[in-house]
JSON list of C-alpha atoms in Angstrom, two decimals:
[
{"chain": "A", "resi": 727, "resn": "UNK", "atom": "CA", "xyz": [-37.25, 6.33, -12.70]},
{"chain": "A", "resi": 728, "resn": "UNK", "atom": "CA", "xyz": [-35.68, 3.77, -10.68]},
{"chain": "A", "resi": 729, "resn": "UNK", "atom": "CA", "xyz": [-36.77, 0.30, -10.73]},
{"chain": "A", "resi": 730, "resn": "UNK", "atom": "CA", "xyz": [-36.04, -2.51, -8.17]},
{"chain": "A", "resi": 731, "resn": "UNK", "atom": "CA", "xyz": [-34.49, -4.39, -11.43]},
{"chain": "A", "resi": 732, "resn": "UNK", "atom": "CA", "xyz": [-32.62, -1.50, -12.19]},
{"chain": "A", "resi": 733, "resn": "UNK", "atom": "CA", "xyz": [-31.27, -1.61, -8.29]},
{"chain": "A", "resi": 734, "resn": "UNK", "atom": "CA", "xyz": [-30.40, -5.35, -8.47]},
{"chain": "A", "resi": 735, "resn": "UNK", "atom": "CA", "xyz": [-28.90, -4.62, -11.90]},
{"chain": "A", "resi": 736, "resn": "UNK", "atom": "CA", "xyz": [-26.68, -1.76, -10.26]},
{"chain": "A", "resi": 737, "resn": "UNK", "atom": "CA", "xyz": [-25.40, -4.22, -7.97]},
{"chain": "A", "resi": 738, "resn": "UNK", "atom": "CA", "xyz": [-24.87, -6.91, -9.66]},
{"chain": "A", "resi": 739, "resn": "UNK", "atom": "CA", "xyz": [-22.37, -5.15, -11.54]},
{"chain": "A", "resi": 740, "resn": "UNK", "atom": "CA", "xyz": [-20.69, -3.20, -8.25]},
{"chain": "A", "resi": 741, "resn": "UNK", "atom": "CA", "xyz": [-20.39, -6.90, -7.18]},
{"chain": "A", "resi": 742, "resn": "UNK", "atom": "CA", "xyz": [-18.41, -8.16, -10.79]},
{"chain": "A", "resi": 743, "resn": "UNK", "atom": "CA", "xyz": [-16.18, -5.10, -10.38]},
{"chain": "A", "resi": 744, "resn": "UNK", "atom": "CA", "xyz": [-15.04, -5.95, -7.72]},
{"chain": "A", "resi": 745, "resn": "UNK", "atom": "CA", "xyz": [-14.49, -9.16, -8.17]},
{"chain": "A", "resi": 746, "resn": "UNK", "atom": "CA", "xyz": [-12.51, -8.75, -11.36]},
{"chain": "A", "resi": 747, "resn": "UNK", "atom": "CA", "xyz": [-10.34, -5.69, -9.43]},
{"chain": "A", "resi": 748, "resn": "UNK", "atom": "CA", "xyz": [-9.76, -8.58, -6.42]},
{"chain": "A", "resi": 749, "resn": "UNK", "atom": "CA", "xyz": [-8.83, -11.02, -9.25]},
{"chain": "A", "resi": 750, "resn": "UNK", "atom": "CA", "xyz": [-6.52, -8.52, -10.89]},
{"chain": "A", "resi": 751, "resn": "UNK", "atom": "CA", "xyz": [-5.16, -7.78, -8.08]},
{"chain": "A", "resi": 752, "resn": "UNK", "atom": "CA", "xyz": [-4.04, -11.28, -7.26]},
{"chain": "A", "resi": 753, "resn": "UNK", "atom": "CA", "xyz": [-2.80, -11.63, -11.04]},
{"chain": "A", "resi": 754, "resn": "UNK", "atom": "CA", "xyz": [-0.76, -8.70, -11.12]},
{"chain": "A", "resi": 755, "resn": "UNK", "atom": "CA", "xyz": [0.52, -9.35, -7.65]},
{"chain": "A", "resi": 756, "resn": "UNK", "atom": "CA", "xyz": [1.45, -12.90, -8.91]},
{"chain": "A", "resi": 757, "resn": "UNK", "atom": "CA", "xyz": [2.70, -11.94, -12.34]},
{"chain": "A", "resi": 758, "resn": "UNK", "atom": "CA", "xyz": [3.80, -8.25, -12.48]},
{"chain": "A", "resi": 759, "resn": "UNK", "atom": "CA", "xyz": [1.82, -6.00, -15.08]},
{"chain": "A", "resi": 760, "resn": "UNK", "atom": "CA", "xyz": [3.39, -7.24, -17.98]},
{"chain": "A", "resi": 761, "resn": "UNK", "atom": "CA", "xyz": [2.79, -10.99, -17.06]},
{"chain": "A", "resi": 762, "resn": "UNK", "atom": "CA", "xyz": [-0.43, -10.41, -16.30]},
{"chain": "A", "resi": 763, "resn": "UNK", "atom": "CA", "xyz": [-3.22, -11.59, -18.47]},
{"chain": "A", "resi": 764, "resn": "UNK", "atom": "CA", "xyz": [-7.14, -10.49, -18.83]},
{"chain": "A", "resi": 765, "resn": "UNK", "atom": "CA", "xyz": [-7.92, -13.83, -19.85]},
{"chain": "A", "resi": 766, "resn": "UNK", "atom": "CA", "xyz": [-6.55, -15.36, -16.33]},
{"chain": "A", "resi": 767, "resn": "UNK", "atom": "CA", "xyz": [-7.82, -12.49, -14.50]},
{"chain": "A", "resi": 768, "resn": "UNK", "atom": "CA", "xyz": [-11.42, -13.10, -16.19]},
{"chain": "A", "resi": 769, "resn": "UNK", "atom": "CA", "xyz": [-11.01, -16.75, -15.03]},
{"chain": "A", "resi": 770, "resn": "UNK", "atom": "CA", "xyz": [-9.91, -16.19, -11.62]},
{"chain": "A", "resi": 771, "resn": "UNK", "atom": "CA", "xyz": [-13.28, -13.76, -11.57]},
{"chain": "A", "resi": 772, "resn": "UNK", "atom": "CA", "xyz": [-15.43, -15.72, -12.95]},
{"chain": "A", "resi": 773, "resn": "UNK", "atom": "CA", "xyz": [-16.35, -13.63, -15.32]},
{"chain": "A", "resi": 774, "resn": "UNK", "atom": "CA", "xyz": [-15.52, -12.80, -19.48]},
{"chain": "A", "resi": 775, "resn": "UNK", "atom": "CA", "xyz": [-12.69, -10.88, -21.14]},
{"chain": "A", "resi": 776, "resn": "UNK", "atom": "CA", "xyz": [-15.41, -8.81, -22.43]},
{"chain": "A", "resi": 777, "resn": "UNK", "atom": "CA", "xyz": [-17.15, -7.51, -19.15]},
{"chain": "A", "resi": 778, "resn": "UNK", "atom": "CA", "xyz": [-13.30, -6.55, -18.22]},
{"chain": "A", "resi": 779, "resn": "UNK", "atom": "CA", "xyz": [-13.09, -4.37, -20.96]},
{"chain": "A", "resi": 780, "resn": "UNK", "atom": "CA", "xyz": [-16.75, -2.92, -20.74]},
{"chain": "A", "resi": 781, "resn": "UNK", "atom": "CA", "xyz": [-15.95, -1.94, -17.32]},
{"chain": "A", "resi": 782, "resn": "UNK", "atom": "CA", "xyz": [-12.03, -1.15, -16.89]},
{"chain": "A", "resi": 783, "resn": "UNK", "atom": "CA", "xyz": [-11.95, -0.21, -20.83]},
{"chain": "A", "resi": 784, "resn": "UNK", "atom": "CA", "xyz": [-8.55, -1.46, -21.07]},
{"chain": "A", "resi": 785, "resn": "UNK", "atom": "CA", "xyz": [-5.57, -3.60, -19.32]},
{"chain": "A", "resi": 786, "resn": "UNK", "atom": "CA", "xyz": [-3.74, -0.55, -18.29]},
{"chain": "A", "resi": 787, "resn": "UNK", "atom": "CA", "xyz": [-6.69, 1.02, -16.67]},
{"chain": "A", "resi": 788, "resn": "UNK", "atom": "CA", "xyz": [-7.50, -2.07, -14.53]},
{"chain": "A", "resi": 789, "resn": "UNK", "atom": "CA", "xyz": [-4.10, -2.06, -13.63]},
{"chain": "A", "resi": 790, "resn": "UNK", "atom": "CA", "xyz": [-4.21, 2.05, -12.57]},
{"chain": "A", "resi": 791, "resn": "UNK", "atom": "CA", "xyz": [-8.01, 1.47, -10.40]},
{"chain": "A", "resi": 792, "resn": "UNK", "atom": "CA", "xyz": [-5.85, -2.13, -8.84]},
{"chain": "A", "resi": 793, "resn": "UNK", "atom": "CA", "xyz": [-2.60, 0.52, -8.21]},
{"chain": "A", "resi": 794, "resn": "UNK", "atom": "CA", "xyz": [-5.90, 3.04, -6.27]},
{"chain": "A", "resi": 795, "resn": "UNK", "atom": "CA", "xyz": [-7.41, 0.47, -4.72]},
{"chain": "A", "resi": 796, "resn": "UNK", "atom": "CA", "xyz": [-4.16, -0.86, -3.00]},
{"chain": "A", "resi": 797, "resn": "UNK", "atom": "CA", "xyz": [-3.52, 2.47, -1.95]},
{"chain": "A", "resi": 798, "resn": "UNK", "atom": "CA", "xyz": [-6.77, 3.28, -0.46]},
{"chain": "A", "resi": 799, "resn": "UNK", "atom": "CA", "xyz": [-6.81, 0.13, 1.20]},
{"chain": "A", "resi": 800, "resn": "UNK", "atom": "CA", "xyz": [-3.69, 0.88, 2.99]},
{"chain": "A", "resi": 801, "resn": "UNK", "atom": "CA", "xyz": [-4.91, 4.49, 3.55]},
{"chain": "A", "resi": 802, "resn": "UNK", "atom": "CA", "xyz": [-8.49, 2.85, 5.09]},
{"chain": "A", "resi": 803, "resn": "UNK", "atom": "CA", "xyz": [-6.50, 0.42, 7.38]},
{"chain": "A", "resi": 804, "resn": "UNK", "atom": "CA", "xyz": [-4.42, 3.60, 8.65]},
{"chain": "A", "resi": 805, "resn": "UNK", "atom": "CA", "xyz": [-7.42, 5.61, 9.19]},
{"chain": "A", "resi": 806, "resn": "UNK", "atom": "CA", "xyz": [-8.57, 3.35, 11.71]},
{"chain": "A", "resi": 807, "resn": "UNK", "atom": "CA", "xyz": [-5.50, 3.45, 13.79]},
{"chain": "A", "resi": 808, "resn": "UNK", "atom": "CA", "xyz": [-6.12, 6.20, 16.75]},
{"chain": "A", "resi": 809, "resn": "UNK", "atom": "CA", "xyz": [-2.79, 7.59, 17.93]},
{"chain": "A", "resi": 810, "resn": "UNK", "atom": "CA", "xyz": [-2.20, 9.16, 21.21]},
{"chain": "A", "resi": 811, "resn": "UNK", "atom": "CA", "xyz": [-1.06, 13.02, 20.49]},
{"chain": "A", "resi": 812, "resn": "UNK", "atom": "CA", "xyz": [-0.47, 13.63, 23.99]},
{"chain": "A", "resi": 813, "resn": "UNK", "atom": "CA", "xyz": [2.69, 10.83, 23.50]},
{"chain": "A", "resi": 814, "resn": "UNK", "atom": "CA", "xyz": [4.20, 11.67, 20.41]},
{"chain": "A", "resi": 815, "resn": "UNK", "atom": "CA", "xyz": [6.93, 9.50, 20.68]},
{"chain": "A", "resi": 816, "resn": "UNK", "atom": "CA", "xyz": [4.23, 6.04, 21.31]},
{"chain": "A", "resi": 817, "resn": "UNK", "atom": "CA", "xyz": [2.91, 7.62, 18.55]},
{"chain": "A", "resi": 818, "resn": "UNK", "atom": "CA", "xyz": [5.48, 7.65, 16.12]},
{"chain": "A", "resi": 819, "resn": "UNK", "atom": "CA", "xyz": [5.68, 3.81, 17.11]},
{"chain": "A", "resi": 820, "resn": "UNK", "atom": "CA", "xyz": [2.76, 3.17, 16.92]},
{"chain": "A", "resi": 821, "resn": "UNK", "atom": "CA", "xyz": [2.40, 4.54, 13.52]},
{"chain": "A", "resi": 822, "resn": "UNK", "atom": "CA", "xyz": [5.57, 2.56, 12.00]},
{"chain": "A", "resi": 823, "resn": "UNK", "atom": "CA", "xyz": [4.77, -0.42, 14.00]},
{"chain": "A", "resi": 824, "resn": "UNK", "atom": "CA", "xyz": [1.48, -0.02, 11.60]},
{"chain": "A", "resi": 825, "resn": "UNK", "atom": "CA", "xyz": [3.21, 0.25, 8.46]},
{"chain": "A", "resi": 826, "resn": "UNK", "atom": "CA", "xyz": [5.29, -2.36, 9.11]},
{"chain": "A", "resi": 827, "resn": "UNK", "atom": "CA", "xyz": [2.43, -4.95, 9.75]},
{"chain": "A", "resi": 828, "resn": "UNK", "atom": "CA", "xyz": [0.66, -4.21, 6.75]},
{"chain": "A", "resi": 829, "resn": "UNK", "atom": "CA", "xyz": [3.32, -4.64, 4.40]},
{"chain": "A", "resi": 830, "resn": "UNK", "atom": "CA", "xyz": [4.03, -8.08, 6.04]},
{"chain": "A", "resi": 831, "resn": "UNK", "atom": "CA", "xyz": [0.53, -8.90, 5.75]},
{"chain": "A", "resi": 832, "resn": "UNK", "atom": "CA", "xyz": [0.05, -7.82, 2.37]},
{"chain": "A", "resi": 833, "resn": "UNK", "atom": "CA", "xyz": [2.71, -9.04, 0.07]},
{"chain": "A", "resi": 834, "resn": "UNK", "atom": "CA", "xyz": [0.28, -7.82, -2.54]},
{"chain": "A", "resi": 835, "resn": "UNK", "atom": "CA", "xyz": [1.24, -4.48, -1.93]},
{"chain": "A", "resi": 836, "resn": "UNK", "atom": "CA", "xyz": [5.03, -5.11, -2.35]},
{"chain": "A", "resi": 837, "resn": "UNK", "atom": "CA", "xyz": [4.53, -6.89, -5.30]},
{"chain": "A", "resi": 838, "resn": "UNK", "atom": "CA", "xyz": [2.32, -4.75, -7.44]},
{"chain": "A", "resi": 839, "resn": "UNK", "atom": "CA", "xyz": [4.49, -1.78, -6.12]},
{"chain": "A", "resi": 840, "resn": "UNK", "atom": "CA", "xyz": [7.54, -3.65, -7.63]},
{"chain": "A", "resi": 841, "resn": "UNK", "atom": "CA", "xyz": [6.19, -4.55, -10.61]},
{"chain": "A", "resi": 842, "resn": "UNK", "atom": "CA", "xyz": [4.91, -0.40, -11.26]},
{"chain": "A", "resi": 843, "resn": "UNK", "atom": "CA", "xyz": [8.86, 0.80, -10.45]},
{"chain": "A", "resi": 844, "resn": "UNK", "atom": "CA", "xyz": [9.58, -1.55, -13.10]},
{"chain": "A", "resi": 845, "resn": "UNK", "atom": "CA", "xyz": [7.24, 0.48, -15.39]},
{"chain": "A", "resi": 846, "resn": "UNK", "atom": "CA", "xyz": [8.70, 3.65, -13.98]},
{"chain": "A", "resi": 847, "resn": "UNK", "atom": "CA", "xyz": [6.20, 4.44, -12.62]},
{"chain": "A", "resi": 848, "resn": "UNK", "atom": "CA", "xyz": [4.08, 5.57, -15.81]},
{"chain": "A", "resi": 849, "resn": "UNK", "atom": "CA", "xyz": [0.66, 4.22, -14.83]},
{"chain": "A", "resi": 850, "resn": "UNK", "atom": "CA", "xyz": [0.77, 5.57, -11.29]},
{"chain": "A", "resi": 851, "resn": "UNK", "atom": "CA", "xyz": [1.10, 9.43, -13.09]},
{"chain": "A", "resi": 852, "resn": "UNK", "atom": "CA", "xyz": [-1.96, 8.60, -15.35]},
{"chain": "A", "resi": 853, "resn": "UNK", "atom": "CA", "xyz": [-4.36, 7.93, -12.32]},
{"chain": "A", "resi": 854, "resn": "UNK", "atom": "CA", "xyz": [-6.31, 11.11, -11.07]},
{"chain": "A", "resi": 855, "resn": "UNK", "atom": "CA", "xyz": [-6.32, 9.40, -7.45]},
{"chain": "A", "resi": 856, "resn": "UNK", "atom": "CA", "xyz": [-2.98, 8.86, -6.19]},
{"chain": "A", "resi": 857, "resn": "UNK", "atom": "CA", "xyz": [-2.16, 12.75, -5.25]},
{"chain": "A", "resi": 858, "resn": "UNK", "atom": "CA", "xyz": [-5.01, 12.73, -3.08]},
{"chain": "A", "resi": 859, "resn": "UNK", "atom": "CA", "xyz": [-4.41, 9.12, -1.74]},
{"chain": "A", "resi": 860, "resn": "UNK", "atom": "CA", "xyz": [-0.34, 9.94, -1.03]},
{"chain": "A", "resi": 861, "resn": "UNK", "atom": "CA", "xyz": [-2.15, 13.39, 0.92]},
{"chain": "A", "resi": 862, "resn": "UNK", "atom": "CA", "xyz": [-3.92, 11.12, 3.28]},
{"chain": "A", "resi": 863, "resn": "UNK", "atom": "CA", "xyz": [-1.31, 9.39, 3.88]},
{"chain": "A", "resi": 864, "resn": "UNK", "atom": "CA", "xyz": [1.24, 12.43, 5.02]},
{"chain": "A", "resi": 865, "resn": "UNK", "atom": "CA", "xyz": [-2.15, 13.70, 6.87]},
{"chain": "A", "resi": 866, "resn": "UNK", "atom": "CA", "xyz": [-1.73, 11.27, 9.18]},
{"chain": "A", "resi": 867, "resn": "UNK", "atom": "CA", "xyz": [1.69, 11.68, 9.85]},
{"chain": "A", "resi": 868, "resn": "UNK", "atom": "CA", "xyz": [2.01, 15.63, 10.20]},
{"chain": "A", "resi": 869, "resn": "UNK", "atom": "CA", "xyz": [-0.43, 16.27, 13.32]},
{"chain": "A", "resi": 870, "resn": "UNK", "atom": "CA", "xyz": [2.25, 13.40, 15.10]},
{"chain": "A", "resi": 871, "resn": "UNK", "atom": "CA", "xyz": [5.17, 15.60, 14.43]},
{"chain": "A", "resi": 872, "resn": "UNK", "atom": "CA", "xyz": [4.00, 18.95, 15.06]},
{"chain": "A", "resi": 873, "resn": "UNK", "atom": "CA", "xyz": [2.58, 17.53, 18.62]},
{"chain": "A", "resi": 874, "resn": "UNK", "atom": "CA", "xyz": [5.82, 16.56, 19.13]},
{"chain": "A", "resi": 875, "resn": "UNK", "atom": "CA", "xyz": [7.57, 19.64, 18.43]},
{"chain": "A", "resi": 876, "resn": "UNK", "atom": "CA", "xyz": [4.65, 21.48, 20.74]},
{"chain": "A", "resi": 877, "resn": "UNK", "atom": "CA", "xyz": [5.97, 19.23, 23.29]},
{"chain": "A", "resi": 878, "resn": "UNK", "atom": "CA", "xyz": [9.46, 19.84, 22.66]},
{"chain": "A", "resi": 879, "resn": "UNK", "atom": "CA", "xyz": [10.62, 16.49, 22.23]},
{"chain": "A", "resi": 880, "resn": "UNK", "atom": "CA", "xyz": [11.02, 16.53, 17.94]},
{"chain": "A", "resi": 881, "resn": "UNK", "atom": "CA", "xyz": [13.10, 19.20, 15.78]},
{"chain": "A", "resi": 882, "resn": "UNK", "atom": "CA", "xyz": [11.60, 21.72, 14.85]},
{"chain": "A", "resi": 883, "resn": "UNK", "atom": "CA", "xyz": [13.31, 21.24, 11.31]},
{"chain": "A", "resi": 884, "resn": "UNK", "atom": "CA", "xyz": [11.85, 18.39, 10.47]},
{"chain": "A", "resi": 885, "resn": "UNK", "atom": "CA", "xyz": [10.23, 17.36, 7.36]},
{"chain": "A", "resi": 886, "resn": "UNK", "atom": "CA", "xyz": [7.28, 15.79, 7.22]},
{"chain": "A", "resi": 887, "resn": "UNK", "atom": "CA", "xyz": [7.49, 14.30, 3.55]},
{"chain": "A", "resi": 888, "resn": "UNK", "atom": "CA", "xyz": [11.41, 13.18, 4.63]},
{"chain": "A", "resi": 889, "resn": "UNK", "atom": "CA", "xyz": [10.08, 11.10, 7.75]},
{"chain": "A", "resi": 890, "resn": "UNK", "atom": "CA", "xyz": [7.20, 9.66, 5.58]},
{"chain": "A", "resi": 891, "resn": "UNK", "atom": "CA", "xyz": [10.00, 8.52, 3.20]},
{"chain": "A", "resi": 892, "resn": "UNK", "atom": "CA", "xyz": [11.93, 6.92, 5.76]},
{"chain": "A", "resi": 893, "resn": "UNK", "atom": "CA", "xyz": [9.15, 4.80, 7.55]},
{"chain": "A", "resi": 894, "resn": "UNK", "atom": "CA", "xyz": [8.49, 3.65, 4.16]},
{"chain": "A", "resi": 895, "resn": "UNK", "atom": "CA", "xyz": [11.74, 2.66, 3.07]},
{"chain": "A", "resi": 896, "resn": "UNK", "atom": "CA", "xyz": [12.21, 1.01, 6.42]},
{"chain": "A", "resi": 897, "resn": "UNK", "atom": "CA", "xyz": [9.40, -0.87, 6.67]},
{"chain": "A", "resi": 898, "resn": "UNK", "atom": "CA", "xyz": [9.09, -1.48, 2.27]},
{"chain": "A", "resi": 899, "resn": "UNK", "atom": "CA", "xyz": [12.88, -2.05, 1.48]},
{"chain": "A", "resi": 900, "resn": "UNK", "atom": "CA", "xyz": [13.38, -4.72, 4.14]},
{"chain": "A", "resi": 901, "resn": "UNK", "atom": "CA", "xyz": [9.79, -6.62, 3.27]},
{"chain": "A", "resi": 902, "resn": "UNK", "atom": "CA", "xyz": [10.53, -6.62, -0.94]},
{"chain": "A", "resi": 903, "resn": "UNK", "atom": "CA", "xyz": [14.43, -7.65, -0.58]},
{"chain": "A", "resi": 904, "resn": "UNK", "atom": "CA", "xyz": [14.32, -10.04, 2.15]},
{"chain": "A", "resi": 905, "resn": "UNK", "atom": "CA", "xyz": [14.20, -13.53, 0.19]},
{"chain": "A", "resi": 906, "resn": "UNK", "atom": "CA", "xyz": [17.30, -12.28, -1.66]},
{"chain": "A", "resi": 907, "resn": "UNK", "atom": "CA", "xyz": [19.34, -10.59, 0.90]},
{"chain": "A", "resi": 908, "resn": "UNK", "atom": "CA", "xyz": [18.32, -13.57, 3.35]},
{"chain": "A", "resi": 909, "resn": "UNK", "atom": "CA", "xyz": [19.75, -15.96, 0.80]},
{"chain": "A", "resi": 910, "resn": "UNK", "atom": "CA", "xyz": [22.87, -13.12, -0.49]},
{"chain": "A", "resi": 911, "resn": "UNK", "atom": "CA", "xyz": [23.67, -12.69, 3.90]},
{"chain": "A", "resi": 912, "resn": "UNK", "atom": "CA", "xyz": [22.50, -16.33, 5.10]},
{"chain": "A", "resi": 913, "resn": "UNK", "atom": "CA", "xyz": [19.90, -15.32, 7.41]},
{"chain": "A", "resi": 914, "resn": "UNK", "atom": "CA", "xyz": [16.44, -15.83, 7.85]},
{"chain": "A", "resi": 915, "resn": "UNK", "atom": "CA", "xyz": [15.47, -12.50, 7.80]},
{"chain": "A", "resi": 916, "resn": "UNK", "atom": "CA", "xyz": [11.51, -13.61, 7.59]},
{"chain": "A", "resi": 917, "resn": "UNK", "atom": "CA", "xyz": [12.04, -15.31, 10.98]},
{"chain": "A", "resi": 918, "resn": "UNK", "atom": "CA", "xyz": [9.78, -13.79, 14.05]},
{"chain": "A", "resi": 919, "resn": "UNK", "atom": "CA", "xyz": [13.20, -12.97, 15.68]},
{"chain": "A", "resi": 920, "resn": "UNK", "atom": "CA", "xyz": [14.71, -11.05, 12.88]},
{"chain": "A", "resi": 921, "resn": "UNK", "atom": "CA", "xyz": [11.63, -9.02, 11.90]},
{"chain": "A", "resi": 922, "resn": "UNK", "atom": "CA", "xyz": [10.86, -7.77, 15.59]},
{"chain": "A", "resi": 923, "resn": "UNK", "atom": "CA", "xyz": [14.43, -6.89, 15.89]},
{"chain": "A", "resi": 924, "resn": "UNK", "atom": "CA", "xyz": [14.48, -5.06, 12.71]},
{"chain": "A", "resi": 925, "resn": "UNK", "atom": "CA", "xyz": [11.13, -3.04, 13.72]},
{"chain": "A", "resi": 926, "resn": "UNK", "atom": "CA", "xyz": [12.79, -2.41, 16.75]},
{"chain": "A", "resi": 927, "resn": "UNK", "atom": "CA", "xyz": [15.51, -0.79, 15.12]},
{"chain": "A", "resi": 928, "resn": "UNK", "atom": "CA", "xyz": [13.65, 1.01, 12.55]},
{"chain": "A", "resi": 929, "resn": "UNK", "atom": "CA", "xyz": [11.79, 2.59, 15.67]},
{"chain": "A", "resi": 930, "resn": "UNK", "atom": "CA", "xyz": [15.01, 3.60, 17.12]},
{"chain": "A", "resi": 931, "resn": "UNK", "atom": "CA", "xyz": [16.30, 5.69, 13.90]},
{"chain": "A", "resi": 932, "resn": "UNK", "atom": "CA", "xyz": [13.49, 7.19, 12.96]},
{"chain": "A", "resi": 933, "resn": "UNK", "atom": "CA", "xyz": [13.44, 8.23, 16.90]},
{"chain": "A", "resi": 934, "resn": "UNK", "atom": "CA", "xyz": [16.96, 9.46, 16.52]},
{"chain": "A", "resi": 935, "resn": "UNK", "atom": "CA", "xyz": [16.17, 11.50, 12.92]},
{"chain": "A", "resi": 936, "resn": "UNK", "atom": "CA", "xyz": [12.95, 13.40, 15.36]},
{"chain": "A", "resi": 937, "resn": "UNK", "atom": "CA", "xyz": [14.72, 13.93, 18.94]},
{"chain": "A", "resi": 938, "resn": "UNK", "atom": "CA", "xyz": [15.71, 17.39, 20.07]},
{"chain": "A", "resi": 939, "resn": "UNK", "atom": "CA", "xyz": [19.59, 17.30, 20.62]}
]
């Protein structure tokens, strides 16, 4: 039988997991997976090595529910954008124009993304999550592309998965490489200038890689 202690106790502890996971998040983001230590993440929490493990069980599962949780935070931000299928084409803008504001507002992403390529990717195949997560994600692009080719305006050839991958790698390569290709090329590549001129040329190819013709 539920008790009012038993509902404050409930949320006490929703309210230290997710402190510790925004903690970890900041650690790992900071320090990569390896780098990362429970006993800074416990600190930054303000909480105890020992509630980490009682509710995360181990290092490498905080760092899989911190891999989920930056996914379904991009996925929740998305969700919230409302795209225009009668203008595919805005559309398409629209929707990289997204992509490529959250990655420059959430370094976090890049970095813990960075630091899980290192790794190979081995924690991201051991969460139960990410399949579904990555689904929502091409969900949102696929009802874009097929109203375009309704309208006649994109291939009807295309793939889906293939245009996902290049928004992405527009939008991610650009935002994880640009302190060392700015200092490799000599350009300030995280000046206003050079990052609207980059989106704008994103848009254009993956434009070009969807028209008819």
């Amino acid at each position: 039988m539920a008790t009012p202690n038993s509902g404050l106790r409930s949320q006490q502890a929703e309210e230290t997991r997710a402190r510790i996971l925004k903690a970890a998040t900041k650690v790992f983001s900071q320090d990569g997976y390896s780098g990362g230590r429970i006993e800074k993440i416990s600190r930054l929490a303000k909480s105890n090595d020992r509630m980490i493990y009682y509710y995360f069980k181990s290092k490498e599962q905080l760092f899989i529910r911190v891999l989920e949780g930056i996914y379904a935070d991009f996925n929740e931000a998305e969700s919230r954008q409302r795209f225009d299928l009668e203008q595919p084409i805005a559309a398409v803008q629209q929707l990289l124009g997204f992509v490529w504001d959250y990655y420059g507002r959430h370094p976090e992403f890049i970095s813990i993304l960075n630091s899980e390529n290192l790794h190979k990717g081995k924690h991201s195949r051991k969460s139960p999550h990410l399949l579904v997560l990555s689904g929502a994600a091409l969900n949102t692009l696929a009802p874009i592309i097929q109203a375009g080719q309704a309208k006649g305006v994109f291939r009807t050839d295309v793939d889906v998965l293939h245009t996902y991958l290049l928004i992405a790698s527009l939008c991610y390569f650009y935002n994880s490489n640009l302190h060392t290709l700015g200092a490799f090329l000599g350009v300030d590549l995280d000046s206003k200038s050079a990052r609207d001129r980059w989106l704008d040329y994103a848009r254009d190819q993956v434009l070009r890689g969807l028209a008819v013709g």
